[in-house]
JSON list of C-alpha atoms in Angstrom, two decimals:
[
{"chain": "A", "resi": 22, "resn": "UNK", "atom": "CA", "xyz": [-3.18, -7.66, 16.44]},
{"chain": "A", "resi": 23, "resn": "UNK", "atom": "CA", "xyz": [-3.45, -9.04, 12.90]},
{"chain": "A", "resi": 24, "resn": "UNK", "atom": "CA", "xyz": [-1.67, -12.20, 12.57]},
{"chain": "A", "resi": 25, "resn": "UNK", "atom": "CA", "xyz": [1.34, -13.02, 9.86]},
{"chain": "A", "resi": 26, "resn": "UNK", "atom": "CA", "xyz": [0.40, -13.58, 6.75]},
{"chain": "A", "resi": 27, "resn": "UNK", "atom": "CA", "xyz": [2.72, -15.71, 4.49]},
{"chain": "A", "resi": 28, "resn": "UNK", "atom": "CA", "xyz": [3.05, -14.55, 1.22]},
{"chain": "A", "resi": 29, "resn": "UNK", "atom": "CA", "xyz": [5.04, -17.39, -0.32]},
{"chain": "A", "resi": 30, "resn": "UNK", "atom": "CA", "xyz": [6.84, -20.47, 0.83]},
{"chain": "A", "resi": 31, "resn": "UNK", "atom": "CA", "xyz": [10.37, -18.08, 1.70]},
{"chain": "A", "resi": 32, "resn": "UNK", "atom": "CA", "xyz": [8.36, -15.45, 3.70]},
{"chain": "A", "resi": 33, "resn": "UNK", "atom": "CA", "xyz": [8.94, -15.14, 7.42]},
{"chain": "A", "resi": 34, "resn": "UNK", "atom": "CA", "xyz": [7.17, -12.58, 9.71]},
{"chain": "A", "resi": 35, "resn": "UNK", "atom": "CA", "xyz": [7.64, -8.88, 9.03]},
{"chain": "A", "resi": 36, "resn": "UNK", "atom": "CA", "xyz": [9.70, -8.51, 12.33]},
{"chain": "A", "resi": 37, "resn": "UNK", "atom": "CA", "xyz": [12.33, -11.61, 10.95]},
{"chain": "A", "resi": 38, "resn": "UNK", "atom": "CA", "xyz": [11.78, -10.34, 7.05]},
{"chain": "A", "resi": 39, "resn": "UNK", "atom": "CA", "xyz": [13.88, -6.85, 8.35]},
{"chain": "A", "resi": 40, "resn": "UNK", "atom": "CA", "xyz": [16.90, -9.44, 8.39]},
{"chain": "A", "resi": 41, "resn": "UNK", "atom": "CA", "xyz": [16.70, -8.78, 4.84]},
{"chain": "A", "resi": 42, "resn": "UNK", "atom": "CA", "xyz": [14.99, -5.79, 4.07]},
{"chain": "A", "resi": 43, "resn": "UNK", "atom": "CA", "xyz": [16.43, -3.46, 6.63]},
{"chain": "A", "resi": 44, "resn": "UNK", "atom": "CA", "xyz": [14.02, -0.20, 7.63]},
{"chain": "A", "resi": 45, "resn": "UNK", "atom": "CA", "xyz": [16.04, 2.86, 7.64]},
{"chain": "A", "resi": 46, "resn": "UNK", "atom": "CA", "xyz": [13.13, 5.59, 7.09]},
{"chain": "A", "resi": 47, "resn": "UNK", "atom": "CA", "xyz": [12.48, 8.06, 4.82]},
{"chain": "A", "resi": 48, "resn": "UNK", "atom": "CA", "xyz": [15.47, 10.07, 5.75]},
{"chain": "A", "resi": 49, "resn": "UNK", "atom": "CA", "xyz": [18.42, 8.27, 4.92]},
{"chain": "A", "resi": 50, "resn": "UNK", "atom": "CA", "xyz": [20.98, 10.13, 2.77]},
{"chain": "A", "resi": 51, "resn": "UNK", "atom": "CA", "xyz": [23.14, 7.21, 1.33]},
{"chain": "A", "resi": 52, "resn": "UNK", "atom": "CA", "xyz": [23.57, 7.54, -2.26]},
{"chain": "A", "resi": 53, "resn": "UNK", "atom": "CA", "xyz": [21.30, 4.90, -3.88]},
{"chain": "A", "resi": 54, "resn": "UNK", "atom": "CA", "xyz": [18.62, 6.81, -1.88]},
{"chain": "A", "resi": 55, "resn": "UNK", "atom": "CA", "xyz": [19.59, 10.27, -3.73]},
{"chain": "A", "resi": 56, "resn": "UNK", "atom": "CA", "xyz": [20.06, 8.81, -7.03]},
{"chain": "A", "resi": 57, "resn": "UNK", "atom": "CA", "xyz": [16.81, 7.06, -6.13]},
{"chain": "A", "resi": 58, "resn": "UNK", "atom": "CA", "xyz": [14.84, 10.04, -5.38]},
{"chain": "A", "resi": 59, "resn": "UNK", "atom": "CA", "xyz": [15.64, 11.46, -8.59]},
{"chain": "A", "resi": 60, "resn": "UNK", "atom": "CA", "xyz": [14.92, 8.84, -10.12]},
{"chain": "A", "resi": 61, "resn": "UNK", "atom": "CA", "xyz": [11.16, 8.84, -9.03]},
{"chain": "A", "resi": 62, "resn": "UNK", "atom": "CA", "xyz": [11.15, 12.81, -9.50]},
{"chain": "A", "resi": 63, "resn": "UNK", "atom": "CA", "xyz": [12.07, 12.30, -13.32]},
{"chain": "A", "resi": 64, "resn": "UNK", "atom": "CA", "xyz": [9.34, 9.76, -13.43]},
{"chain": "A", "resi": 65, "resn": "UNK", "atom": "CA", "xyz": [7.25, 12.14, -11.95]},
{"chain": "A", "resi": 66, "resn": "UNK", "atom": "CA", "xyz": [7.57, 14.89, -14.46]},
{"chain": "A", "resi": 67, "resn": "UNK", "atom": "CA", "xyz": [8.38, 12.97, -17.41]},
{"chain": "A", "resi": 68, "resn": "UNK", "atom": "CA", "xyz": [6.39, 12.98, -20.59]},
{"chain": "A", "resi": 69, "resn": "UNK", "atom": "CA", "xyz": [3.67, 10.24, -20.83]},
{"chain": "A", "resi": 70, "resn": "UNK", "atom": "CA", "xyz": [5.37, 8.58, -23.37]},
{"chain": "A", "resi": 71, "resn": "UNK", "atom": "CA", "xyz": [8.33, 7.83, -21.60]},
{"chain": "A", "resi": 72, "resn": "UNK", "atom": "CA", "xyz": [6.39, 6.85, -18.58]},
{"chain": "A", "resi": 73, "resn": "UNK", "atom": "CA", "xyz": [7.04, 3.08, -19.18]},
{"chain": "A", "resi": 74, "resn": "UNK", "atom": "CA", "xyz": [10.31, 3.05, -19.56]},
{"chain": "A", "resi": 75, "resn": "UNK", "atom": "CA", "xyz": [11.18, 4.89, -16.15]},
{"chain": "A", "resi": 76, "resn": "UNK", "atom": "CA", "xyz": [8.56, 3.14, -14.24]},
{"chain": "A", "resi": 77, "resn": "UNK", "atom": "CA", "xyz": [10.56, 0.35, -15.36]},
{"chain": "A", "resi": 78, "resn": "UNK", "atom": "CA", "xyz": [13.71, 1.94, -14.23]},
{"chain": "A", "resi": 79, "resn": "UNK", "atom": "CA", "xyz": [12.30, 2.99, -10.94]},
{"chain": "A", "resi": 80, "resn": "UNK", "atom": "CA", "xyz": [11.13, -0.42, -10.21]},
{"chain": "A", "resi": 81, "resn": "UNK", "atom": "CA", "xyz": [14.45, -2.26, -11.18]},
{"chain": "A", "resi": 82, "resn": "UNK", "atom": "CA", "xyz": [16.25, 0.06, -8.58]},
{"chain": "A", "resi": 83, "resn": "UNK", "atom": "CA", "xyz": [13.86, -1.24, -6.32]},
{"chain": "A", "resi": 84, "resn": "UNK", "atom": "CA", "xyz": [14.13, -4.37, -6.44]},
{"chain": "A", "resi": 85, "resn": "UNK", "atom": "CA", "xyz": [17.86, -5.09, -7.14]},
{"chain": "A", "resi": 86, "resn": "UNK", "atom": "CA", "xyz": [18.33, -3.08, -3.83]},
{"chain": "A", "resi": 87, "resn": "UNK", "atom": "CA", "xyz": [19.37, -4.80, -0.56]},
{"chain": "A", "resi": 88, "resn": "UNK", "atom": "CA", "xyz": [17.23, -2.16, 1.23]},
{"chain": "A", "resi": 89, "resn": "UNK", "atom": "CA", "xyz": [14.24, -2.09, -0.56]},
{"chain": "A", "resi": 90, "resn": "UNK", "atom": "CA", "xyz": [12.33, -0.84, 2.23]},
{"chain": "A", "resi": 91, "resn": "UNK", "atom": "CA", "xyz": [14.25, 2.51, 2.47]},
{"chain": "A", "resi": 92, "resn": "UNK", "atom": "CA", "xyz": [13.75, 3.39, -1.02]},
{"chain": "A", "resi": 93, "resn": "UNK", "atom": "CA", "xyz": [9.86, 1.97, -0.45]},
{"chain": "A", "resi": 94, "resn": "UNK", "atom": "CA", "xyz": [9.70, 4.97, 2.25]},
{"chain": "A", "resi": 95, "resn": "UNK", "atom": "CA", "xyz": [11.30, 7.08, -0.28]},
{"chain": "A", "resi": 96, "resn": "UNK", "atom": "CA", "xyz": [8.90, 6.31, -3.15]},
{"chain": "A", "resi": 97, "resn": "UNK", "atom": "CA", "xyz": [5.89, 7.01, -1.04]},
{"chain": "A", "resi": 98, "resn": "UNK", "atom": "CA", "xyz": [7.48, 9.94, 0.80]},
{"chain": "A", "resi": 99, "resn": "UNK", "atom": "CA", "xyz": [8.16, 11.83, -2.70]},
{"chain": "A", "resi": 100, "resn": "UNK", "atom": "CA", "xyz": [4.85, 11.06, -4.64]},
{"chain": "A", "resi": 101, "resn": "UNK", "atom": "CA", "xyz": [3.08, 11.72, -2.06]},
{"chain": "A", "resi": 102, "resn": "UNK", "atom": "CA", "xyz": [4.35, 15.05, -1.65]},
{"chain": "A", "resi": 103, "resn": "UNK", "atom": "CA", "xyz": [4.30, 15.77, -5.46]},
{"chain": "A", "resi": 104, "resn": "UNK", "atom": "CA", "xyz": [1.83, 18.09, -6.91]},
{"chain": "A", "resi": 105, "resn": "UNK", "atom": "CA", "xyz": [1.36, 16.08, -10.19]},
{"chain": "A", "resi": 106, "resn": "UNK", "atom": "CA", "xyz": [-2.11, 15.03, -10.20]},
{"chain": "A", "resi": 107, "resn": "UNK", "atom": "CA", "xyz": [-1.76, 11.12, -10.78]},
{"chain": "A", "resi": 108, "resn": "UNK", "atom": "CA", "xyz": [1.51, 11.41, -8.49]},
{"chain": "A", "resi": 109, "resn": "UNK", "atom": "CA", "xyz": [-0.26, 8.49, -6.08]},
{"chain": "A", "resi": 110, "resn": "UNK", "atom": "CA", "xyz": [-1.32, 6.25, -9.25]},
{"chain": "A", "resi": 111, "resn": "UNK", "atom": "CA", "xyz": [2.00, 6.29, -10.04]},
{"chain": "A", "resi": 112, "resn": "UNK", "atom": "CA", "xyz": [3.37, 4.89, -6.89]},
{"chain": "A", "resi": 113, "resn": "UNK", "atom": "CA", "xyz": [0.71, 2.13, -6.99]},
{"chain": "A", "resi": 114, "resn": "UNK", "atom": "CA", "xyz": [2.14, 0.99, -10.59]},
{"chain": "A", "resi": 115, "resn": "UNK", "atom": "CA", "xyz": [5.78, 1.16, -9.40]},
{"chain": "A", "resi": 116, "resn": "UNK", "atom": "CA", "xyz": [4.88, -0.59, -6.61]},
{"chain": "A", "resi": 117, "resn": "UNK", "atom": "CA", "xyz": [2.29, -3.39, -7.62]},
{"chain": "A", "resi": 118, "resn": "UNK", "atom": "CA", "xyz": [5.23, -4.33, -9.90]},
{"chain": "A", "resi": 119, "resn": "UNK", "atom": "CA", "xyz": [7.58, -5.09, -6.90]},
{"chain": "A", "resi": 120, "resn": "UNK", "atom": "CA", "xyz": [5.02, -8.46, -5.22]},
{"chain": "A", "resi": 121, "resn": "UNK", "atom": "CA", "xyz": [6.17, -9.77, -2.16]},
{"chain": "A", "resi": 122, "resn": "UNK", "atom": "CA", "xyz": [8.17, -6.37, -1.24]},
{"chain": "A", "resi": 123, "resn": "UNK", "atom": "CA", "xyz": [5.21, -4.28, -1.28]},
{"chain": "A", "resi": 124, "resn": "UNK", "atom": "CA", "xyz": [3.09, -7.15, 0.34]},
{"chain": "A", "resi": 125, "resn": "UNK", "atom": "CA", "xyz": [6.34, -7.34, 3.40]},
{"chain": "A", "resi": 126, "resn": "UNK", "atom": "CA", "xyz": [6.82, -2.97, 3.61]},
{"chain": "A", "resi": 127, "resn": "UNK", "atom": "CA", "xyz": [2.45, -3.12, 3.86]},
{"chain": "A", "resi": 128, "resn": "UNK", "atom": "CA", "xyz": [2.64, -5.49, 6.30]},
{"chain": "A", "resi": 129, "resn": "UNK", "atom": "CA", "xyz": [5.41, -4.45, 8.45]},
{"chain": "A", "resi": 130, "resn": "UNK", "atom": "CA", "xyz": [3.40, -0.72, 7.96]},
{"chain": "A", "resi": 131, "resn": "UNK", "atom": "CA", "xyz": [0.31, -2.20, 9.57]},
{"chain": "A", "resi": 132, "resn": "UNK", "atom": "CA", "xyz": [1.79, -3.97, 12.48]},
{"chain": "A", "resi": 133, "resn": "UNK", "atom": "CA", "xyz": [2.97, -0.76, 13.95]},
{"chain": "A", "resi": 134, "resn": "UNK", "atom": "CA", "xyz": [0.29, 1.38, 12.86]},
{"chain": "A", "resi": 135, "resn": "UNK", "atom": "CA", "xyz": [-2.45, -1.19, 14.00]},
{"chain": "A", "resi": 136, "resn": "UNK", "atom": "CA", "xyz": [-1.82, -0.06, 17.65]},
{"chain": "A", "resi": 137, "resn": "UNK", "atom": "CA", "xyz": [-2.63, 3.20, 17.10]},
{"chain": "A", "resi": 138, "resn": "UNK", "atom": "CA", "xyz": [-6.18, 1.94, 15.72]},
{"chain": "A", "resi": 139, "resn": "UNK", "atom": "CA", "xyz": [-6.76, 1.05, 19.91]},
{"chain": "A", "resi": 140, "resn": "UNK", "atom": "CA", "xyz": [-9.52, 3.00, 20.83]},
{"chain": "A", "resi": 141, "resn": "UNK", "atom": "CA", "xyz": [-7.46, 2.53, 24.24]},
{"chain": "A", "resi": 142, "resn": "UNK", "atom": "CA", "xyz": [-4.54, 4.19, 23.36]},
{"chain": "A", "resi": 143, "resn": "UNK", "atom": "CA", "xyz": [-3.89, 7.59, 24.81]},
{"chain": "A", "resi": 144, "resn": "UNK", "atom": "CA", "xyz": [-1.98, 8.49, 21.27]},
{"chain": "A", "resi": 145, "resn": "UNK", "atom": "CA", "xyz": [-3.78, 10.41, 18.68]},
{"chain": "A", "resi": 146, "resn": "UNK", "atom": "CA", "xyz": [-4.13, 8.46, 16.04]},
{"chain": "A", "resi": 147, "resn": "UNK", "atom": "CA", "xyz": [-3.25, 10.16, 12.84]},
{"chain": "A", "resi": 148, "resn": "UNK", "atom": "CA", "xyz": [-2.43, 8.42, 9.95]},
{"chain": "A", "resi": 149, "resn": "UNK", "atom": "CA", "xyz": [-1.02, 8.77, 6.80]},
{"chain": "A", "resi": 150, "resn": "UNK", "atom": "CA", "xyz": [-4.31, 8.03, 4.27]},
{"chain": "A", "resi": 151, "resn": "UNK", "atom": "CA", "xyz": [-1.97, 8.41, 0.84]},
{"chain": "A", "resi": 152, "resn": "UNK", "atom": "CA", "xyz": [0.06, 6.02, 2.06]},
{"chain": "A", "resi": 153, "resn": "UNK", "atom": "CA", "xyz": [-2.62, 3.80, 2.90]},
{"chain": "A", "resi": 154, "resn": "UNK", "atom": "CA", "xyz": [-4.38, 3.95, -0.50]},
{"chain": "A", "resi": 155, "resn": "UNK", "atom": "CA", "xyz": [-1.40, 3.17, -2.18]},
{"chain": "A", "resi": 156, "resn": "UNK", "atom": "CA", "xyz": [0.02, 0.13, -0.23]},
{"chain": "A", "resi": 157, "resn": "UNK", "atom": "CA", "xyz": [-3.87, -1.07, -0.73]},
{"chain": "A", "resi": 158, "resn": "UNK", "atom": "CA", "xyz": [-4.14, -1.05, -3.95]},
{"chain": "A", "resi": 159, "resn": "UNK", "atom": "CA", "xyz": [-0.21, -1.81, -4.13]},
{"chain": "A", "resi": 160, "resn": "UNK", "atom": "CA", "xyz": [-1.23, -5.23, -2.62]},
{"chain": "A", "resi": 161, "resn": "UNK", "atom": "CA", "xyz": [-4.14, -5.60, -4.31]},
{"chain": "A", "resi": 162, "resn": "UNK", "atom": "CA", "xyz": [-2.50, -5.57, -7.89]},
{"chain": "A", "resi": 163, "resn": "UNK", "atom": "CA", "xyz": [0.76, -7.04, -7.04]},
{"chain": "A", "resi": 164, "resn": "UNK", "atom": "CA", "xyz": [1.31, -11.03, -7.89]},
{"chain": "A", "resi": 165, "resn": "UNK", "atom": "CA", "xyz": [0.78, -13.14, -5.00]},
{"chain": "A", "resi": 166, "resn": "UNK", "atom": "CA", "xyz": [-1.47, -15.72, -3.71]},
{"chain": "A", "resi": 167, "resn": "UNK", "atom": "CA", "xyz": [-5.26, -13.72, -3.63]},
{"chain": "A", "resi": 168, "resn": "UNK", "atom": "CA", "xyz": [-6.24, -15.01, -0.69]},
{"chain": "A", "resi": 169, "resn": "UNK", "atom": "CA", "xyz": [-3.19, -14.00, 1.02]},
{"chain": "A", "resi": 170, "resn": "UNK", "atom": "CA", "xyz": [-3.74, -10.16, -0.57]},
{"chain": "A", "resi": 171, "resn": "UNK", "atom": "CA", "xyz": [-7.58, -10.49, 0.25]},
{"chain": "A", "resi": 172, "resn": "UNK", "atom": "CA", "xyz": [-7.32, -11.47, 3.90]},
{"chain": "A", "resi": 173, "resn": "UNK", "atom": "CA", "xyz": [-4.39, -8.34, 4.12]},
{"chain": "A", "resi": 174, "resn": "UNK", "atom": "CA", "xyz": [-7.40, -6.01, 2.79]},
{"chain": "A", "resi": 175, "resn": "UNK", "atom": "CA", "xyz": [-10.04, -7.49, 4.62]},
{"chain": "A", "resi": 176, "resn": "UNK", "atom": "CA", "xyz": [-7.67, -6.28, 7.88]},
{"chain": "A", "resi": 177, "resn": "UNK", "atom": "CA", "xyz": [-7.75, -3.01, 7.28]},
{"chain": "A", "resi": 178, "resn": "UNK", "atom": "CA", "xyz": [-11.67, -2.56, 6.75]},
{"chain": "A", "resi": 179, "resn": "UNK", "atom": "CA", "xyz": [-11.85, -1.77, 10.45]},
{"chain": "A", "resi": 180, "resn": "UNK", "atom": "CA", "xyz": [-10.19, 1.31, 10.24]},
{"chain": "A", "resi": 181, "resn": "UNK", "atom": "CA", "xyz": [-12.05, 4.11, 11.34]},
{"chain": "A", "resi": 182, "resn": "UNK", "atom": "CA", "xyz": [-10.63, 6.43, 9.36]},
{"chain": "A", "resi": 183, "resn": "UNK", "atom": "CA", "xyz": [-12.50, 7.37, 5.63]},
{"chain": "A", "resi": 184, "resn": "UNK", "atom": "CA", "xyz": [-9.10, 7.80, 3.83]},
{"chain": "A", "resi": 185, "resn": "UNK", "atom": "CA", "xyz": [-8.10, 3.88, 4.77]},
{"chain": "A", "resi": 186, "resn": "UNK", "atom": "CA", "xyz": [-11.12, 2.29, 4.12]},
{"chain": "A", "resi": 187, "resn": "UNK", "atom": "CA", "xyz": [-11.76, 4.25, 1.00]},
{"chain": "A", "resi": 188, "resn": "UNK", "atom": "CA", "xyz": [-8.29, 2.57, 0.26]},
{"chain": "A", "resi": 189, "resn": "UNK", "atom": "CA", "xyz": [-9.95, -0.63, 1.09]},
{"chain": "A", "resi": 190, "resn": "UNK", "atom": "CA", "xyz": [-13.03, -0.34, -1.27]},
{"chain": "A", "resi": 191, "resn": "UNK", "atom": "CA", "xyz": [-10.55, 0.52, -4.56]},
{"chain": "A", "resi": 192, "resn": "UNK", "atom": "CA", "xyz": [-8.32, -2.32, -3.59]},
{"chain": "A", "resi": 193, "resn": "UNK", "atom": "CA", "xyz": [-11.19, -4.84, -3.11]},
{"chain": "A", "resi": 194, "resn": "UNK", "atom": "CA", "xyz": [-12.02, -3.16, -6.58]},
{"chain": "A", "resi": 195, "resn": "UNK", "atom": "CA", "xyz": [-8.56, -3.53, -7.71]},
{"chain": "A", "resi": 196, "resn": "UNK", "atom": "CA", "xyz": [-8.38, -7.77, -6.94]},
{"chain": "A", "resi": 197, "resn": "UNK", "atom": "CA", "xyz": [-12.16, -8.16, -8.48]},
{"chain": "A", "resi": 198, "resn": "UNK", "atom": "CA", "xyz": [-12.59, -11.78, -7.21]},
{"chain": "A", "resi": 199, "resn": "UNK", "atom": "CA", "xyz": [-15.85, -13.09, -5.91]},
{"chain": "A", "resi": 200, "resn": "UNK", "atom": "CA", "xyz": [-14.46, -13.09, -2.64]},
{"chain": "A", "resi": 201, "resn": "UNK", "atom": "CA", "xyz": [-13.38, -9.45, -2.66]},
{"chain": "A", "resi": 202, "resn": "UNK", "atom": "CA", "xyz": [-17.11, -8.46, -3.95]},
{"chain": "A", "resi": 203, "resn": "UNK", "atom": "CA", "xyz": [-18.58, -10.15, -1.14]},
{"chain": "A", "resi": 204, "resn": "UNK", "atom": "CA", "xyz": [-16.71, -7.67, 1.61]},
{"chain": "A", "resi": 205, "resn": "UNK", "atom": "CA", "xyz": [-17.54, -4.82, -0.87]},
{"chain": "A", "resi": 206, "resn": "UNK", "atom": "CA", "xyz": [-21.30, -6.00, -0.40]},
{"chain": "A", "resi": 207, "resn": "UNK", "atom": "CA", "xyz": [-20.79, -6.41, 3.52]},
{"chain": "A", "resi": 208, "resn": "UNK", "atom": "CA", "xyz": [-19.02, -2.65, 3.70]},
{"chain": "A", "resi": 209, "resn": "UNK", "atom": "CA", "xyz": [-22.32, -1.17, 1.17]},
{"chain": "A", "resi": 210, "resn": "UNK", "atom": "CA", "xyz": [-24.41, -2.82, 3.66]},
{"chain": "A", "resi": 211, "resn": "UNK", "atom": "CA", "xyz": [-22.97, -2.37, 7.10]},
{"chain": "A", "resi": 212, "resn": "UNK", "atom": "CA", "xyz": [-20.26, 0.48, 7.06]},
{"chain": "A", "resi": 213, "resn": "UNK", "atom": "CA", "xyz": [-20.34, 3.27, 9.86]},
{"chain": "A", "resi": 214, "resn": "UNK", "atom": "CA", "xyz": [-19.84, 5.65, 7.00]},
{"chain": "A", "resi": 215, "resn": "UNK", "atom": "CA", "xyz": [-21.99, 6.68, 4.75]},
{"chain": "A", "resi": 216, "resn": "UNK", "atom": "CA", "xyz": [-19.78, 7.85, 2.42]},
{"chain": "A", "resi": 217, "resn": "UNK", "atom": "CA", "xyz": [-18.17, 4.14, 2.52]},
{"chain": "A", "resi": 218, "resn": "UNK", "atom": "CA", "xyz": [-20.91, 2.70, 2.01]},
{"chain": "A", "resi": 219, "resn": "UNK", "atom": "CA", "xyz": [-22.39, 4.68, -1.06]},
{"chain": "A", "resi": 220, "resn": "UNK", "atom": "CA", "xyz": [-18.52, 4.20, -2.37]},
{"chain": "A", "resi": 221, "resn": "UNK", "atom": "CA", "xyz": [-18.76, 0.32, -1.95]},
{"chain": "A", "resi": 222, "resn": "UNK", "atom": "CA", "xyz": [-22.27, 0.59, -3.53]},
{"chain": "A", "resi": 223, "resn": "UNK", "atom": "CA", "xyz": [-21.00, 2.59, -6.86]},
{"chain": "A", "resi": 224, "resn": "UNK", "atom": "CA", "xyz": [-18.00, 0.17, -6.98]},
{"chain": "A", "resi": 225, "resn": "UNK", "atom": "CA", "xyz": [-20.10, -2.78, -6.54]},
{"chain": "A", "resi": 226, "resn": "UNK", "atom": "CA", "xyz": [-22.32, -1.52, -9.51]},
{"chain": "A", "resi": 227, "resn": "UNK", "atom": "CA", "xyz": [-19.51, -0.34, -11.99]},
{"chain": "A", "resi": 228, "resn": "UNK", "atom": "CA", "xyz": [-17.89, -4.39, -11.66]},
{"chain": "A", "resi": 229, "resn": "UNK", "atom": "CA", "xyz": [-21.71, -5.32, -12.55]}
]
């Protein structure tokens, strides 16, 4: 299994960071949740140019709440399911707004989804690839030490599903640094996919 990652001098592991970001899933009912749901709907359908100001909204909610993870589940767990086209883009821009939050909820994501990457494990392993490619490139963009974001990336390029490690390629896109193009150079060489590879490739030529 991965090991922690510290994110900045306060962080603790995921499993002590629930002491103050409690996980209560995707179906709580309380009413910040509601008023939070329709809060990301009406940024959802809004016009363009009052985008800004209720991305700004959305992402104050966030992260004035004492539950930030719940309304995390609920951000992902209502674009996701939205039928706007850009409905994932705009989770990514709430979200890489919200820095260590996004970097905890990704990393407390991975640590239980990780086991079902075991080829050993007699579970199916089915994951969720939308909210993959946003907590990628969530992390990617989100302010934070880049080796900390890079090495968090970097742990997921083992996946052996497309959807995650296309969500890998944008996000090593996404942080740019010389580091990041050197793992986009690995994956255009060396992927299992050939689709990931040719991806990496075009990435790797577009920063050029």
């Amino acid at each position: 299994m991965m090991s922690m990652l510290a994110f900045d001098s306060d962080t603790r592991t995921a499993t002590s960071n629930r002491e103050e970001c409690v996980w209560t899933g995707s179906t709580g009912t309380s009413a910040e949740t509601v008023l939070f749901r329709r809060l990301v709907r009406s940024l959802l359908s809004c016009p363009g140019s009052e985008r800004a100001t209720v991305r700004g909204l959305v992402t104050r909610a966030l992260l004035s709440s004492r539950e930030p993870f719940s309304l995390v589940d609920e951000l992902l767990a209502t674009c996701t399911s939205a039928t706007v086209t850009d409905r994932l883009d705009v989770a990514v821009d709430v979200l890489a707004k919200t820095g260590a939050v996004v970097y905890r909820y990704a990393q407390d994501y991975l640590i239980r989804d990780v086991q079902q990457w075991n080829p050993h494990s007699s579970r199916a392993y089915e994951p969720n690839d939308d909210y993959w490619y946003i907590l990628l490139r969530a992390v990617a963009r989100c302010q934070g030490p880049e080796d900390v974001r890079l090495r968090f990336i970097v742990a997921c390029s083992g996946a052996s599903r497309r959807g995650i490690c296309e969500g890998v390629v944008e996000a090593l896109a996404d942080l740019g640094s010389d580091e990041a193009q050197v793992k986009l150079r690995e994956m255009a060489d060396t992927a299992d996919d050939p689709f990931i590879q040719k991806l990496a490739h075009d990435v790797l030529e577009d920063m050029e």
